[in-house]
mmCIF file of C-alpha atoms in Angstrom:
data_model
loop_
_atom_site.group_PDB
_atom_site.id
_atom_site.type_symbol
_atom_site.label_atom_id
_atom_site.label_comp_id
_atom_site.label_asym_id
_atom_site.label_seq_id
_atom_site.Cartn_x
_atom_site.Cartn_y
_atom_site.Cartn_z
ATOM 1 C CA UNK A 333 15.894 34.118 -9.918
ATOM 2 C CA UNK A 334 13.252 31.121 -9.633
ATOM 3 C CA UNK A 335 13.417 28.981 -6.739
ATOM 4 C CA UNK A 336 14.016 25.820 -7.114
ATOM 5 C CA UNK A 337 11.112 24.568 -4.936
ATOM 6 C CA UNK A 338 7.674 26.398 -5.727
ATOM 7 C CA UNK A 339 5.471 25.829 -2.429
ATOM 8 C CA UNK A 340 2.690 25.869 -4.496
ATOM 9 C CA UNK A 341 4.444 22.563 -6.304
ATOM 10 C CA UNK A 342 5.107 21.101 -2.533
ATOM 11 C CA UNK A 343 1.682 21.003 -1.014
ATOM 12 C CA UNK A 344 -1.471 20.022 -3.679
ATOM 13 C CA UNK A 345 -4.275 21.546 -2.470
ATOM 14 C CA UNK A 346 -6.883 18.935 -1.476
ATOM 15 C CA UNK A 347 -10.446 18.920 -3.192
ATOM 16 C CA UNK A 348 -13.704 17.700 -0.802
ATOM 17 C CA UNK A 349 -16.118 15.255 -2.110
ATOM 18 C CA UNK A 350 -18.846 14.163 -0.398
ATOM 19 C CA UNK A 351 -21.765 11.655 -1.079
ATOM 20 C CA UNK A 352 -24.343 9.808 1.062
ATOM 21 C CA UNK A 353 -24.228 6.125 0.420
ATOM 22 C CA UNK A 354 -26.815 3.390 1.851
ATOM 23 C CA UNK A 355 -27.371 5.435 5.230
ATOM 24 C CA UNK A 356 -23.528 6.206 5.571
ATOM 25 C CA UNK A 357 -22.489 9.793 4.513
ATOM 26 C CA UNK A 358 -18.665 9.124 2.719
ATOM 27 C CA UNK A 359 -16.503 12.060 2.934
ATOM 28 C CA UNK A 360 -13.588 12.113 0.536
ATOM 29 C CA UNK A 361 -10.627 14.817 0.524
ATOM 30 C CA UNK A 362 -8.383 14.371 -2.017
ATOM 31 C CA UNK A 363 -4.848 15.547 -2.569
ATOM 32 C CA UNK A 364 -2.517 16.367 0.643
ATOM 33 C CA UNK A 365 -4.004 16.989 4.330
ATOM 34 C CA UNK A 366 -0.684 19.686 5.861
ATOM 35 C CA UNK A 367 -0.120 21.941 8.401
ATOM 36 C CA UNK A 368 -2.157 24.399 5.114
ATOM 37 C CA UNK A 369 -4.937 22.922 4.426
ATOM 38 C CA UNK A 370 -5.813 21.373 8.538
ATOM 39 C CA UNK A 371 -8.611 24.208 9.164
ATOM 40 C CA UNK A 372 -10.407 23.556 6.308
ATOM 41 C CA UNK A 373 -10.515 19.954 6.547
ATOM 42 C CA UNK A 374 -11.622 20.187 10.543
ATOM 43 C CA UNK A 375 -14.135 22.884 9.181
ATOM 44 C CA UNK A 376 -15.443 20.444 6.702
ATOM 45 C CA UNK A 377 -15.520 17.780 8.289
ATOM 46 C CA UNK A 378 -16.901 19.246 11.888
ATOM 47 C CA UNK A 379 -19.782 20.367 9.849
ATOM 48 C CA UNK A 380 -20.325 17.257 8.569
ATOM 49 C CA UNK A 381 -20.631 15.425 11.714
ATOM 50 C CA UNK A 382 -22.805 18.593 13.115
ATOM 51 C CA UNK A 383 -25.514 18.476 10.290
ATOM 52 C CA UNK A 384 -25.282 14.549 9.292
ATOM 53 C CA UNK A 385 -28.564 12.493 9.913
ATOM 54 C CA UNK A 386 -26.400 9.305 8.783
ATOM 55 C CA UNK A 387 -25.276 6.495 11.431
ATOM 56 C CA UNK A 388 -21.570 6.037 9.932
ATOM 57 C CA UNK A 389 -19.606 9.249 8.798
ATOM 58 C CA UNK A 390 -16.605 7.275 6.448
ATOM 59 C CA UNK A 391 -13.784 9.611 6.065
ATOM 60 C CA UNK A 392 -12.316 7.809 2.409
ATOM 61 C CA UNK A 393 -8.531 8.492 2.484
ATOM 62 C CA UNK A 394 -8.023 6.405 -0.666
ATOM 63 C CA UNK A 395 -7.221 10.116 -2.870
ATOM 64 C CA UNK A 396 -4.975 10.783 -0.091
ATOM 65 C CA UNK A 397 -1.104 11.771 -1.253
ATOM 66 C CA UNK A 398 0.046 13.085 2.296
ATOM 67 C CA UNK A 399 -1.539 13.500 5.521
ATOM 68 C CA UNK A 400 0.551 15.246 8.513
ATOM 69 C CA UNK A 401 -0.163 14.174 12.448
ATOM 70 C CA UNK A 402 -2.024 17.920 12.898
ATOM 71 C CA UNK A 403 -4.417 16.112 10.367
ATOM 72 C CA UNK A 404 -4.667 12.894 11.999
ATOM 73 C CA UNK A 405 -5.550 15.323 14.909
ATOM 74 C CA UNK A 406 -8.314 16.586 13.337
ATOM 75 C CA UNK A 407 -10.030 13.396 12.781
ATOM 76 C CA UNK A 408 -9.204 11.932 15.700
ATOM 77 C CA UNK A 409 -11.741 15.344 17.287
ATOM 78 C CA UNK A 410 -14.289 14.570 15.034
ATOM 79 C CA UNK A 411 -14.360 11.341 16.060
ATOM 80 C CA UNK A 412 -15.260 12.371 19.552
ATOM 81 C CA UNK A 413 -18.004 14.671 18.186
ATOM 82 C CA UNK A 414 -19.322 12.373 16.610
ATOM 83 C CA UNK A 415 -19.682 9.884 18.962
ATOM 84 C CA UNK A 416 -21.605 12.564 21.429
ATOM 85 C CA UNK A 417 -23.924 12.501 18.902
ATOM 86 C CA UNK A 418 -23.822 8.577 18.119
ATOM 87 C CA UNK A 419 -22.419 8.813 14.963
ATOM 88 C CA UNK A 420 -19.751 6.669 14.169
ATOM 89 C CA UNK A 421 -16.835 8.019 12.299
ATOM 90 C CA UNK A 422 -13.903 5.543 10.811
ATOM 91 C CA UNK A 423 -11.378 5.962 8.232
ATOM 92 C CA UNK A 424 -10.581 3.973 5.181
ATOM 93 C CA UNK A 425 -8.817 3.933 2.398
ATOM 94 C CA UNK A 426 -4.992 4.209 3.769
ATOM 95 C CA UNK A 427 -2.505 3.564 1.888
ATOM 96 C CA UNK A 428 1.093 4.808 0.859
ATOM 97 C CA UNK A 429 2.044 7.840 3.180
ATOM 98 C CA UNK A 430 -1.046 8.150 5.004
ATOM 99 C CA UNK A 431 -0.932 4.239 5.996
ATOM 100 C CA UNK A 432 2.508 4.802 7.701
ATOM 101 C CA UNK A 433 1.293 7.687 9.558
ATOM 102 C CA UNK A 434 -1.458 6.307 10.824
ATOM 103 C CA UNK A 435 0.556 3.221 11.639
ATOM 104 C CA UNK A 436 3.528 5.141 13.195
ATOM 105 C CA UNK A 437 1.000 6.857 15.386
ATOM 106 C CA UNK A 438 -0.993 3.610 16.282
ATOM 107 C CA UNK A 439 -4.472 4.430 15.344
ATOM 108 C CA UNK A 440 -5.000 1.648 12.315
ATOM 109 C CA UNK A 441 -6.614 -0.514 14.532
ATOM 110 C CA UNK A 442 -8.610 2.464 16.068
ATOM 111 C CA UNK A 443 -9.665 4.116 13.449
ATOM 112 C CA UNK A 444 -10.398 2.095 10.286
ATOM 113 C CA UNK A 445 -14.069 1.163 10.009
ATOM 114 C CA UNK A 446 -14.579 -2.280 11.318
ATOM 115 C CA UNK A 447 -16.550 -3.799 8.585
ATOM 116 C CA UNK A 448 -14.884 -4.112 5.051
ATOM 117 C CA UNK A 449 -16.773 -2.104 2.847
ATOM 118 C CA UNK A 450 -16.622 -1.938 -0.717
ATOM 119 C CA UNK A 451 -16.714 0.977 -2.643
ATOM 120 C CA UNK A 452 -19.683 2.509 -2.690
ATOM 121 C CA UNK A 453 -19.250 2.573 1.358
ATOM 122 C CA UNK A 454 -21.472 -0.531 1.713
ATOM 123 C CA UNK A 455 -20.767 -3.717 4.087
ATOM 124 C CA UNK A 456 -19.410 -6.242 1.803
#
């Protein structure tokens, strides 16, 4: 007998992009950021901040489906990394899902990058 929910139809495992833009190094995850796919994302992303040379780490959220508070976590660490190292790290991108979260949790206002940037991750 099938069930009638596959997990592997639940939770889309995310995909990492990454780019360096004008001085700023853009990370991009897309798909869902769960309880399954948190280590990998702090991996990823901890590495990033550890090895960047860039001022501004920009964690893009826009290819974002899902994202649980264990995730939120994880950037919200990285965050403190990176500012040991003076790196800033901010988030854009949010909406849908991800947009409420970070809302419910209040961390809009503390974590989106404070200049608008367009979409190459430049200062518009």
């Amino acid at each position: 007998m099938r069930e009638l929910f596959e997990p592997s139809a639940l939770s889309a495992s995310p995909d990492w992009r990454q780019r360096a833009v004008d001085g700023a190094l853009v990370f991009s995850p897309v798909g869902d950021l769960d309880l399954d796919t948190a280590g990998e994302f702090e991996r990823r992303l901890v590495e990033i901040v550890d090895r960047t040379d860039a001022p501004l780490v920009l964690v893009d959220l826009a290819d974002v489906h899902f994202i649980d508070a264990g995730s939120v976590s994880v950037i919200l660490r990285a965050r403190t990394k990176a500012r040991r190292r003076n790196v800033t790290l901010c988030v854009r991108g949010l909406s849908g899902v991800p947009a409420l979260v970070f809302d419910a949790l209040g961390l809009r206002e503390t974590l989106i990058c404070p200049v608008p940037l367009d979409d190459r991750g430049q200062a518009a």
